[in-house]
C-alpha cells in the first residue's frame, strides 16, 4: 500500500483520496499537478477500480505515458489497460470501433497536416480555382482557417472577420473549398486531426447506444490541463463521464493562454455551472519558486476579474526580490541581459539554468545579436533565429541584389517568390543573366524578358516592376527601412505574407522592427554584412554543440510548463507586454496578464524584468516607453514599502 499521507501534502492528499463525483482541481504553477494526478490514478487502482474503467486525457502522449509508467511503479502492477493519451488518440480509438456508424470503414486513414494540405489543393483544382491568379491564400492558410472554425465551432465568416479580414471578400470561394474538402475526405475514407474530435463528439451525440456503452464503461474520467480544452474536447469529456459522473478535471485558469489556437477559457471557468454539485480543490503550495517571486505573481494575477481566486504559497525559504530594470534603449537592455548571463555563468550557473522570455519573437532580436557577439551559447525555442526567418531573408534578398547584382543566392530566393519560377526555370534564367556584366541591368531590359521561358515571363515582369520601384528611390534614400516599406506597401510583399503565413501580422511587425534596427548602420552594405556574420556564426554550430548547455530564448507561450533558475523577461513595456494588437481581442488584457503570470512563474531563484525607456520608430522617431501596466498596477506608491514586489535598477549611458 502507498503511504499517501507521507508522500503527499494535505492539499494533494484531499484530492487523491476523494471518493468521486465531479471534481475541479485548480492546480497553481509548480504545485505538483502531475504528481497529484498520478497518485489519484494509483489510488483508484488500489481501491479496486479495474484499469479498463479509467480514462486519462492529456495534451501529449508523452505526458500520458509518463504518468502511467509512474502509476505502475507505485502500485507494482500493470496499468496498461487504462485508456490514456491525447484527446485525438482517445477519439481515434473510439472511432475505430464504431466507424461504420458514421459511414466510415473501420480501416479509415488519418491524414497528417501535409496530406490535408494536398487534399485542399485537390479541392481547389476540382473547383478550378487558380490560387496564383486569384490571389488566394495558400492551402496552408486555408487549412488553418477551416481548422479554427471546426475547433471553435465558429462560422468561416467569423474566423475570417476576426483573424483573416483581408480574405473576407473570398468567403464564398473558401466556403466552396471547405465543402469540397469535406467531400473528398469522405470519398477517400480519411480523417484529419480535427475530424477525430468532431466525429468523436458526433458519435457520442447521435448514437445513444454508443454513448450508453462508453459512459457506463468508463467509471472514472480524468483530464489534465483542462484550461486548454476547446469546445469539442470539453463536450466529449462531459458525454463520456455522463454515466457515472466521476469526472476530475485538473488545470489552472490563471495559465489559460491559448485562445489563438481555439482553447476556450470558459470551459474551466464555467465548470461549476455545468456541475453545480462539483467539489472544488485548490493546489496552492508551490515547490518551484521563492516567496518573493510568488508574491509578485500573486499580486499580478489578482488583478484579473474572471478567475478562481488563489494564492500560491512557497515551500522554499526566502530569496531575493525580483529586479525591474529600466534600460536606456533596446541595445542597453540586450547588453544588460547578456552581461548578467555572463556573470552568472562565471559564478558557476549552468547556461541551461537560464532563460530569456519575450512576448513576440522580434523582441529578442538585439539580445540574439549581443549573445552572438559575446559567444554565449543559446537555443531558440520560439522558432528559428530572427535573422534566419524566411520573411527576413526574403526582403534582404532584394537589398543584396541592389548592393551586389551578381549575388546568385539572393537572385535565387528573390525570383522563386514569383509565379511559375521554380528551381529549373531559375537555373535557365540565371545561366543567361550570369553572363551579363550587370545581371540587374540585364533583367530590367525588356529585351531580356522576351527571351525568358514563356511561363515565367509574367512572374519576371512582376519582379522587374518591383526592382524598378526600389531603384526609383534616390541612392541616399535607398535604406533598408524604406525598401521594406516599399516592398510591403507597393511591391506586393504584404499580400505575399497574408497568402503564405497564418501569422502574417506578426511577420509584418518583424519587418518593421528590422527596418527600425537597420537605422543603426551607416550603409546598407554594413547592415547586410552584419546580418551575414550573425547567420554564419549560428550555422557554424554543429548538431552536437546544439545539444550542449545553452541559454534558452523563448516566447512566453513556448515556455509554459518549463522552469529555470534564472529568468529574464524582456520588453516589459506597455505595448510589448501586453502586446498592443492582443488588447483588441475580446478578453485580451486578462489573457495577456495570464501570459505575464506564466512568464513570472517559470523562475525558481531569480527573476529579472526589463524594458527600454527609449525606442526608435522610423515613422514616429524616438519614442518614450512606459513600464508595463502589469508592473505598474502591482507597485505600491512608497518605494520604501517592504512589500514592494521588486527592486528597481536604471541603466543609462553617461551623457
XYZ file of C-alpha atoms in Angstrom:
655
model
C 0.000 0.000 0.000
C 1.150 3.512 -0.803
C 1.707 5.809 2.184
C -0.327 8.644 0.698
C -0.260 10.898 3.757
C 3.520 10.741 3.873
C 4.094 11.249 0.155
C 1.545 13.995 -0.468
C 0.871 17.374 1.051
C -2.572 17.917 2.651
C -3.957 19.649 -0.464
C -2.855 16.827 -2.742
C -3.992 14.170 -0.286
C -7.565 15.505 -0.207
C -7.765 15.336 -3.999
C -6.236 11.882 -4.261
C -8.492 10.314 -1.615
C -11.778 11.984 -2.639
C -14.381 9.298 -3.357
C -15.908 10.532 -6.584
C -18.352 12.860 -8.287
C -17.434 15.867 -10.394
C -14.178 17.393 -9.120
C -12.486 20.605 -10.199
C -8.839 20.769 -9.176
C -7.287 24.215 -9.554
C -3.586 23.439 -9.670
C -1.377 26.509 -9.402
C 2.007 26.735 -11.099
C 4.598 24.430 -9.543
C 2.053 22.811 -7.197
C 2.632 19.169 -8.162
C -0.271 18.756 -10.562
C 1.202 15.739 -12.336
C 2.073 14.079 -9.022
C -1.496 14.539 -7.826
C -2.985 13.042 -10.995
C -0.594 10.107 -10.860
C -1.396 9.272 -7.244
C -5.110 9.688 -7.928
C -4.962 7.003 -10.612
C -2.880 4.784 -8.313
C -5.424 5.217 -5.516
C -8.295 4.228 -7.802
C -6.454 1.033 -8.747
C -5.693 0.254 -5.104
C -9.377 0.736 -4.300
C -10.202 -1.984 -6.798
C -11.277 0.012 -9.851
C -10.406 -2.078 -12.933
C -7.846 -0.235 -15.112
C -10.021 -0.609 -18.235
C -12.657 1.527 -16.500
C -10.346 4.525 -16.164
C -9.836 7.137 -18.880
C -6.985 9.659 -18.664
C -6.986 12.511 -21.196
C -3.841 14.611 -21.641
C -2.475 17.015 -24.228
C 0.575 14.949 -25.115
C 1.051 11.206 -25.380
C 4.365 11.677 -23.593
C 2.555 13.083 -20.544
C 0.133 10.146 -20.501
C 2.931 7.575 -20.852
C 4.951 9.243 -18.112
C 2.013 9.242 -15.702
C 1.029 5.644 -16.432
C 4.624 4.417 -16.026
C 4.764 6.185 -12.681
C 1.452 4.590 -11.696
C 2.844 1.131 -12.486
C 5.904 1.795 -10.327
C 3.650 2.903 -7.458
C 1.129 0.041 -7.482
C 3.535 -2.644 -8.583
C 1.378 -3.967 -11.356
C 0.393 -3.108 -14.879
C -1.783 -0.171 -15.794
C -1.746 -0.968 -19.481
C -5.494 -1.348 -19.766
C -6.080 2.253 -18.753
C -7.143 4.255 -21.787
C -4.683 7.132 -21.606
C -3.476 9.594 -24.206
C -4.368 12.756 -26.066
C -7.934 13.684 -26.912
C -7.129 12.876 -30.546
C -5.746 9.430 -29.746
C -8.712 8.613 -27.487
C -11.174 9.742 -30.168
C -9.269 7.629 -32.688
C -9.611 4.502 -30.518
C -13.348 5.039 -30.171
C -13.875 5.747 -33.860
C -12.029 2.590 -34.887
C -14.663 0.604 -33.033
C -17.691 2.494 -34.323
C -16.605 3.946 -37.668
C -19.485 2.316 -39.538
C -21.965 4.385 -37.520
C -20.606 7.451 -39.320
C -20.410 5.773 -42.741
C -16.678 5.214 -42.473
C -14.818 1.971 -42.903
C -13.075 0.745 -39.756
C -9.944 0.892 -41.906
C -10.184 4.652 -42.443
C -6.873 6.517 -42.628
C -5.688 9.529 -40.676
C -4.040 12.220 -42.754
C -1.304 14.401 -41.332
C -1.046 18.133 -41.836
C 0.843 17.859 -45.117
C -1.617 15.339 -46.588
C -4.527 17.553 -45.523
C -2.986 20.460 -47.415
C -2.650 18.312 -50.527
C -6.339 17.368 -50.356
C -7.235 21.056 -50.055
C -5.099 21.702 -53.130
C -7.009 18.958 -54.973
C -10.293 20.516 -53.849
C -9.173 23.834 -55.330
C -8.248 22.120 -58.581
C -11.662 20.438 -58.676
C -13.278 23.857 -58.325
C -10.959 25.361 -60.968
C -9.556 27.869 -58.515
C -6.084 29.063 -59.502
C -4.558 30.357 -56.313
C -1.747 32.198 -58.072
C -4.082 34.115 -60.331
C -6.906 34.693 -57.855
C -4.607 35.831 -55.025
C -5.994 33.082 -52.897
C -4.465 32.194 -49.568
C -2.143 29.219 -49.833
C -3.515 25.817 -48.908
C -1.644 26.007 -45.581
C -3.670 29.081 -44.632
C -6.919 27.579 -45.885
C -6.235 24.520 -43.716
C -5.767 26.731 -40.652
C -8.933 28.729 -41.365
C -11.010 25.555 -41.711
C -9.389 24.007 -38.630
C -10.032 27.030 -36.437
C -13.680 27.127 -37.489
C -14.081 23.450 -36.516
C -12.296 23.712 -33.177
C -14.079 26.869 -32.053
C -17.438 25.958 -33.596
C -17.399 29.254 -35.423
C -18.562 30.064 -38.910
C -15.950 30.579 -41.570
C -17.130 34.193 -41.803
C -16.457 34.716 -38.096
C -12.962 33.254 -38.402
C -12.207 35.361 -41.450
C -13.522 38.531 -39.847
C -11.602 38.054 -36.593
C -8.328 36.542 -37.842
C -8.095 36.979 -41.624
C -10.078 40.097 -42.591
C -8.041 40.518 -45.784
C -9.690 37.330 -47.126
C -13.288 38.227 -46.264
C -14.069 39.057 -49.892
C -13.193 35.456 -50.770
C -15.669 33.987 -48.295
C -17.917 32.269 -50.925
C -14.936 30.585 -52.570
C -13.463 29.499 -49.223
C -16.847 28.039 -48.274
C -16.843 26.048 -51.517
C -13.332 24.775 -50.849
C -14.250 23.744 -47.283
C -17.288 21.807 -48.560
C -15.299 20.107 -51.314
C -12.508 19.313 -48.852
C -15.021 17.570 -46.569
C -16.457 15.638 -49.520
C -13.056 14.472 -50.699
C -12.089 13.257 -47.244
C -15.249 11.194 -47.102
C -14.646 9.821 -50.610
C -11.094 8.893 -49.683
C -12.191 7.463 -46.315
C -9.755 9.638 -44.403
C -9.991 11.911 -41.380
C -7.766 14.818 -40.429
C -6.946 15.627 -36.810
C -9.934 17.950 -36.461
C -12.249 15.236 -37.796
C -11.151 12.924 -34.994
C -12.552 15.336 -32.422
C -15.608 16.439 -34.410
C -16.548 12.883 -35.377
C -15.802 11.581 -31.894
C -18.289 14.036 -30.450
C -20.780 13.361 -33.247
C -20.597 9.636 -32.488
C -21.492 10.278 -28.862
C -24.197 12.815 -29.689
C -26.010 10.948 -32.446
C -25.822 7.345 -31.239
C -27.351 6.888 -27.775
C -26.440 3.211 -27.620
C -22.768 4.001 -28.188
C -22.909 6.735 -25.579
C -24.586 4.325 -23.155
C -21.862 1.715 -23.684
C -18.948 4.127 -23.302
C -20.376 6.178 -20.439
C -21.001 3.008 -18.487
C -17.620 1.557 -19.333
C -15.564 4.477 -18.028
C -16.257 4.726 -14.334
C -13.628 7.417 -13.765
C -12.549 10.114 -16.225
C -9.555 12.343 -15.514
C -8.468 15.328 -17.615
C -5.122 17.129 -17.465
C -4.570 20.798 -18.474
C -8.313 21.346 -18.654
C -7.915 25.097 -19.164
C -6.530 24.352 -22.653
C -9.508 22.343 -23.909
C -11.630 23.532 -26.794
C -15.404 23.194 -27.046
C -15.216 19.784 -28.783
C -12.893 18.262 -26.198
C -14.907 19.566 -23.261
C -18.192 18.191 -24.594
C -16.639 14.798 -25.399
C -15.472 14.547 -21.804
C -18.883 15.574 -20.465
C -20.601 12.932 -22.586
C -18.235 10.087 -21.707
C -18.467 10.929 -17.999
C -22.253 11.277 -18.044
C -22.872 7.707 -16.849
C -21.050 7.733 -13.504
C -20.272 11.467 -13.237
C -16.862 10.693 -11.730
C -15.145 13.408 -13.689
C -11.995 15.042 -12.359
C -10.575 17.950 -14.345
C -7.232 19.454 -13.385
C -5.981 22.782 -14.606
C -5.178 26.380 -13.812
C -7.395 29.117 -15.156
C -4.534 31.540 -14.486
C -2.484 29.754 -17.149
C -5.081 29.768 -19.916
C -3.113 31.387 -22.767
C -4.020 29.527 -25.956
C -7.222 31.161 -27.190
C -5.477 31.823 -30.516
C -5.336 28.032 -31.007
C -9.019 27.548 -30.192
C -8.796 26.862 -26.437
C -11.926 28.041 -24.637
C -11.254 29.680 -21.281
C -14.937 29.328 -20.397
C -14.644 25.523 -20.121
C -12.819 25.686 -16.807
C -14.425 28.906 -15.612
C -17.965 27.551 -16.050
C -17.323 24.009 -14.852
C -19.183 24.691 -11.577
C -22.174 25.930 -13.611
C -22.299 22.696 -15.615
C -21.758 20.648 -12.469
C -23.421 22.539 -9.582
C -22.609 19.681 -7.203
C -18.888 19.664 -8.041
C -16.268 19.902 -5.340
C -13.513 22.463 -5.880
C -9.968 21.846 -4.657
C -7.048 24.229 -4.813
C -3.399 23.231 -5.010
C -1.684 26.401 -3.860
C 1.546 25.050 -2.373
C 4.320 25.910 -4.789
C 7.549 23.866 -4.811
C 9.287 25.821 -7.566
C 9.786 29.464 -6.734
C 10.935 31.668 -3.889
C 8.342 33.595 -1.819
C 9.445 36.836 -3.443
C 8.726 35.607 -6.955
C 5.357 34.210 -5.901
C 4.464 37.477 -4.144
C 4.843 39.313 -7.445
C 2.944 36.618 -9.347
C 0.026 36.666 -6.894
C -0.222 40.464 -6.944
C -0.367 40.425 -10.712
C -2.912 37.681 -11.368
C -5.213 39.035 -8.636
C -5.893 41.982 -10.951
C -7.963 39.710 -13.195
C -11.704 39.701 -12.556
C -12.552 36.479 -14.408
C -10.780 33.855 -12.338
C -10.882 31.467 -9.431
C -9.024 33.360 -6.690
C -5.975 31.575 -5.408
C -2.672 32.477 -3.763
C 0.459 30.454 -4.316
C 2.429 29.734 -1.154
C 6.119 28.903 -1.281
C 7.677 25.873 0.351
C 11.122 27.308 -0.197
C 12.819 29.783 2.107
C 13.357 33.461 1.426
C 15.299 34.569 -1.620
C 15.951 37.860 -3.356
C 13.303 40.154 -4.706
C 12.717 40.323 -8.470
C 14.517 43.188 -10.163
C 12.889 45.659 -12.547
C 15.462 47.111 -14.939
C 14.707 50.246 -16.940
C 17.285 50.456 -19.709
C 18.063 53.416 -21.918
C 17.091 51.557 -25.111
C 16.823 48.042 -26.559
C 20.587 47.873 -27.070
C 21.249 48.718 -23.439
C 18.640 46.147 -22.402
C 20.370 43.486 -24.531
C 23.744 44.465 -23.089
C 22.424 44.088 -19.543
C 20.887 40.655 -20.205
C 24.000 39.292 -21.907
C 26.331 40.795 -19.295
C 24.328 39.376 -16.386
C 24.176 35.937 -18.016
C 27.946 36.003 -18.492
C 28.439 36.977 -14.822
C 26.154 34.186 -13.613
C 27.992 31.684 -15.806
C 31.333 32.746 -14.322
C 29.803 32.265 -10.871
C 29.009 28.647 -11.745
C 25.410 28.823 -13.005
C 24.878 26.486 -15.955
C 23.718 28.196 -19.151
C 20.844 25.706 -19.302
C 19.540 27.048 -15.974
C 18.883 30.466 -17.535
C 16.184 31.644 -19.927
C 15.195 34.855 -21.704
C 11.444 35.149 -22.317
C 9.559 37.599 -24.509
C 6.094 38.234 -25.911
C 6.952 38.366 -29.606
C 9.860 36.864 -31.485
C 11.185 40.185 -32.764
C 11.607 41.442 -29.193
C 14.630 39.112 -28.930
C 16.482 40.482 -31.967
C 19.015 42.619 -30.115
C 19.531 40.022 -27.386
C 20.335 37.395 -30.020
C 22.905 39.689 -31.602
C 24.536 40.559 -28.292
C 24.785 36.926 -27.228
C 26.393 36.007 -30.546
C 28.924 38.820 -30.091
C 29.770 37.621 -26.580
C 29.936 33.981 -27.658
C 27.188 32.954 -25.220
C 25.621 29.661 -26.364
C 21.843 29.777 -26.781
C 18.933 27.933 -28.358
C 15.765 29.451 -29.734
C 12.530 27.799 -28.579
C 10.299 30.315 -30.348
C 11.284 29.268 -33.837
C 14.488 29.816 -35.740
C 16.844 32.690 -35.101
C 15.352 36.028 -36.007
C 17.635 36.823 -38.935
C 17.203 33.355 -40.443
C 13.415 33.591 -40.760
C 12.033 33.222 -44.269
C 10.393 36.664 -44.433
C 13.555 38.391 -43.180
C 15.668 36.583 -45.786
C 13.069 37.423 -48.458
C 13.273 41.191 -48.012
C 17.036 41.210 -47.520
C 17.461 39.315 -50.810
C 16.196 42.451 -52.605
C 18.727 44.549 -50.723
C 21.539 42.127 -51.563
C 20.718 42.261 -55.262
C 20.769 46.065 -55.216
C 24.145 46.125 -53.448
C 25.730 43.110 -55.205
C 23.951 42.406 -58.527
C 25.972 39.179 -59.057
C 24.711 37.540 -55.824
C 23.298 34.280 -57.207
C 21.811 33.086 -53.902
C 19.932 36.355 -53.448
C 18.615 36.184 -57.019
C 17.508 32.593 -56.499
C 15.490 33.430 -53.376
C 14.043 36.606 -54.914
C 12.914 35.126 -58.222
C 11.431 31.954 -56.783
C 8.893 34.066 -54.884
C 7.228 34.863 -58.226
C 4.701 32.660 -60.080
C 5.935 29.901 -62.394
C 9.576 30.320 -61.403
C 10.865 27.157 -59.809
C 14.326 25.687 -59.443
C 14.703 24.522 -63.073
C 13.314 27.740 -64.534
C 15.588 29.820 -62.331
C 18.637 27.847 -63.488
C 17.762 28.621 -67.095
C 17.264 32.324 -66.367
C 20.433 32.592 -64.302
C 22.504 30.819 -66.955
C 21.797 33.795 -69.218
C 21.869 36.502 -66.555
C 25.192 35.423 -65.084
C 26.903 36.006 -68.446
C 25.939 39.681 -68.319
C 28.262 42.277 -66.882
C 25.468 43.525 -64.601
C 22.674 40.959 -64.088
C 20.423 43.600 -62.522
C 20.592 45.895 -65.539
C 20.133 42.912 -67.844
C 16.965 41.763 -66.085
C 15.486 45.244 -66.227
C 15.711 45.361 -70.011
C 12.544 44.414 -71.871
C 14.600 42.542 -74.484
C 15.831 40.087 -71.865
C 12.290 39.361 -70.692
C 11.288 38.338 -74.191
C 13.982 35.646 -74.210
C 12.901 34.145 -70.879
C 10.800 30.937 -70.748
C 7.226 31.902 -71.632
C 5.523 30.540 -68.473
C 7.895 32.624 -66.347
C 7.529 35.905 -68.219
C 4.574 37.199 -66.196
C 6.394 36.464 -62.929
C 9.591 38.072 -64.216
C 7.637 41.163 -65.231
C 6.322 41.473 -61.656
C 9.867 41.025 -60.377
C 11.131 43.670 -62.793
C 8.478 46.191 -61.732
C 9.295 45.649 -58.058
C 13.019 46.200 -58.668
C 12.306 49.338 -60.715
C 10.195 50.576 -57.826
C 13.116 50.122 -55.436
C 15.545 51.732 -57.868
C 13.241 54.767 -58.152
C 14.500 55.757 -54.707
C 17.369 58.200 -54.700
C 20.622 56.433 -53.801
C 20.775 58.236 -50.455
C 17.220 57.131 -49.648
C 17.831 53.517 -50.602
C 17.835 52.360 -46.969
C 16.633 49.015 -45.581
C 13.728 50.729 -43.866
C 12.443 52.436 -46.993
C 12.955 49.309 -49.063
C 10.889 47.322 -46.569
C 8.146 49.982 -46.674
C 8.025 49.895 -50.478
C 8.002 46.103 -50.619
C 5.134 45.916 -48.141
C 3.001 48.759 -49.443
C 3.640 48.816 -53.200
C 5.685 45.745 -54.022
C 3.058 43.183 -53.038
C 5.006 41.601 -50.187
C 2.262 42.277 -47.608
C -0.125 40.255 -49.809
C 2.524 37.534 -50.065
C 2.708 37.351 -46.264
C -1.073 37.184 -45.943
C -1.327 34.485 -48.595
C 1.502 32.403 -47.154
C 1.529 32.654 -43.350
C -1.150 32.387 -40.695
C 0.874 34.805 -38.529
C 1.223 37.410 -41.283
C 0.613 40.320 -38.889
C 3.417 39.193 -36.589
C 5.795 38.754 -39.534
C 4.975 42.230 -40.777
C 5.818 43.557 -37.301
C 9.132 41.682 -37.545
C 9.946 43.506 -40.773
C 9.013 46.911 -39.388
C 11.295 46.274 -36.422
C 14.037 45.138 -38.786
C 13.706 48.467 -40.570
C 13.999 50.325 -37.263
C 17.009 48.216 -36.327
C 18.759 48.969 -39.628
C 18.993 52.679 -38.820
C 21.974 51.902 -36.577
C 24.097 51.196 -39.622
C 25.500 53.907 -41.865
C 25.192 51.960 -45.108
C 23.057 49.110 -46.396
C 26.229 47.177 -47.155
C 27.286 47.415 -43.496
C 23.825 46.262 -42.423
C 23.873 43.243 -44.750
C 27.380 42.281 -43.659
C 26.271 42.267 -40.016
C 23.316 40.007 -40.822
C 25.537 37.658 -42.824
C 28.017 37.479 -39.955
C 25.310 36.595 -37.442
C 23.775 33.970 -39.729
C 27.106 32.336 -40.482
C 28.034 32.234 -36.802
C 24.884 30.296 -35.998
C 25.484 27.896 -38.877
C 28.922 27.053 -37.536
C 27.276 25.258 -34.618
C 27.090 21.530 -35.339
C 24.392 19.199 -34.071
C 26.411 18.042 -31.076
C 27.024 21.588 -29.951
C 23.331 22.361 -30.187
C 22.670 19.699 -27.579
C 25.131 21.285 -25.190
C 24.483 23.528 -22.212
C 22.712 26.611 -23.579
C 20.650 29.596 -22.520
C 17.082 29.236 -23.745
C 15.451 32.096 -25.649
C 11.712 31.581 -25.933
C 8.359 33.246 -26.352
C 6.268 33.008 -23.208
C 3.806 30.722 -24.971
C 6.550 28.214 -25.747
C 7.862 28.377 -22.181
C 4.669 27.174 -20.494
C 5.279 24.065 -18.406
C 9.035 24.713 -18.138
C 11.191 26.229 -15.401
C 14.641 27.749 -14.957
C 16.660 29.021 -12.015
C 17.177 32.461 -13.570
C 14.590 34.056 -15.841
C 14.849 37.338 -17.757
C 11.553 38.723 -19.077
C 12.467 41.393 -21.601
C 10.254 44.021 -23.219
C 8.172 44.686 -20.090
C 6.921 47.928 -21.628
C 3.314 48.789 -22.364
C 2.553 47.797 -25.936
C 5.064 44.940 -25.751
C 3.737 43.194 -22.639
C 0.781 43.386 -23.071
C 1.120 43.281 -26.851
C -0.871 46.118 -28.350
C -2.675 44.090 -31.011
C -3.665 41.421 -28.464
C -5.544 44.046 -26.457
C -8.006 44.421 -29.331
C -9.214 40.835 -28.855
C -12.176 40.137 -26.505
C -10.746 39.439 -23.061
C -7.346 40.368 -24.449
C -5.994 42.256 -21.453
C -6.808 39.475 -18.996
C -5.265 36.819 -21.235
C -2.144 38.960 -21.621
C -1.965 39.270 -17.829
C -2.242 35.483 -17.560
C 0.613 35.274 -20.031
C 2.702 37.582 -17.844
C 1.835 35.385 -14.863
C 3.014 32.289 -16.736
C 6.309 34.020 -17.530
C 6.897 35.090 -13.920
C 6.162 31.626 -12.520
C 8.821 29.999 -14.720
C 11.509 31.418 -12.404
C 12.824 29.410 -9.464
C 15.563 31.543 -7.882
C 15.792 34.952 -9.524
C 13.573 36.991 -11.798
C 14.606 39.998 -13.887
C 12.036 42.215 -15.605
C 13.429 44.714 -18.093
C 12.197 47.263 -20.592
C 13.665 50.004 -22.816
C 12.745 53.561 -21.907
C 13.505 54.862 -25.385
C 12.774 53.187 -28.678
C 13.012 54.305 -32.272
C 10.403 54.133 -34.978
C 11.103 55.359 -38.490
C 7.561 56.693 -38.722
C 7.436 58.445 -35.343
C 11.100 58.981 -34.454
C 12.269 58.481 -30.872
C 9.546 57.107 -28.605
C 9.388 57.167 -24.834
C 8.056 53.915 -23.429
C 6.480 53.348 -20.057
C 6.750 50.226 -17.980
C 4.064 47.589 -18.496
C 0.687 48.209 -16.857
C 1.164 44.750 -15.314
C 4.186 46.134 -13.483
C 2.680 49.498 -12.577
C -0.516 48.067 -11.107
C 1.312 45.960 -8.511
C 3.786 48.576 -7.341
C 2.962 50.413 -4.066
C 3.310 54.153 -4.126
C 6.021 54.194 -1.483
C 9.381 52.902 -2.763
C 10.314 52.153 0.865
C 7.443 49.735 1.323
C 8.859 46.382 2.424
C 6.164 44.623 0.434
C 7.254 46.269 -2.799
C 7.427 43.301 -5.146
C 10.658 44.275 -6.896
C 13.833 46.298 -6.695
C 14.446 48.884 -9.388
C 17.607 49.434 -11.415
C 18.114 52.115 -14.029
C 20.719 51.626 -16.734
C 21.544 54.696 -18.768
C 24.751 55.610 -20.536
C 26.595 58.623 -19.172
C 25.964 61.756 -21.188
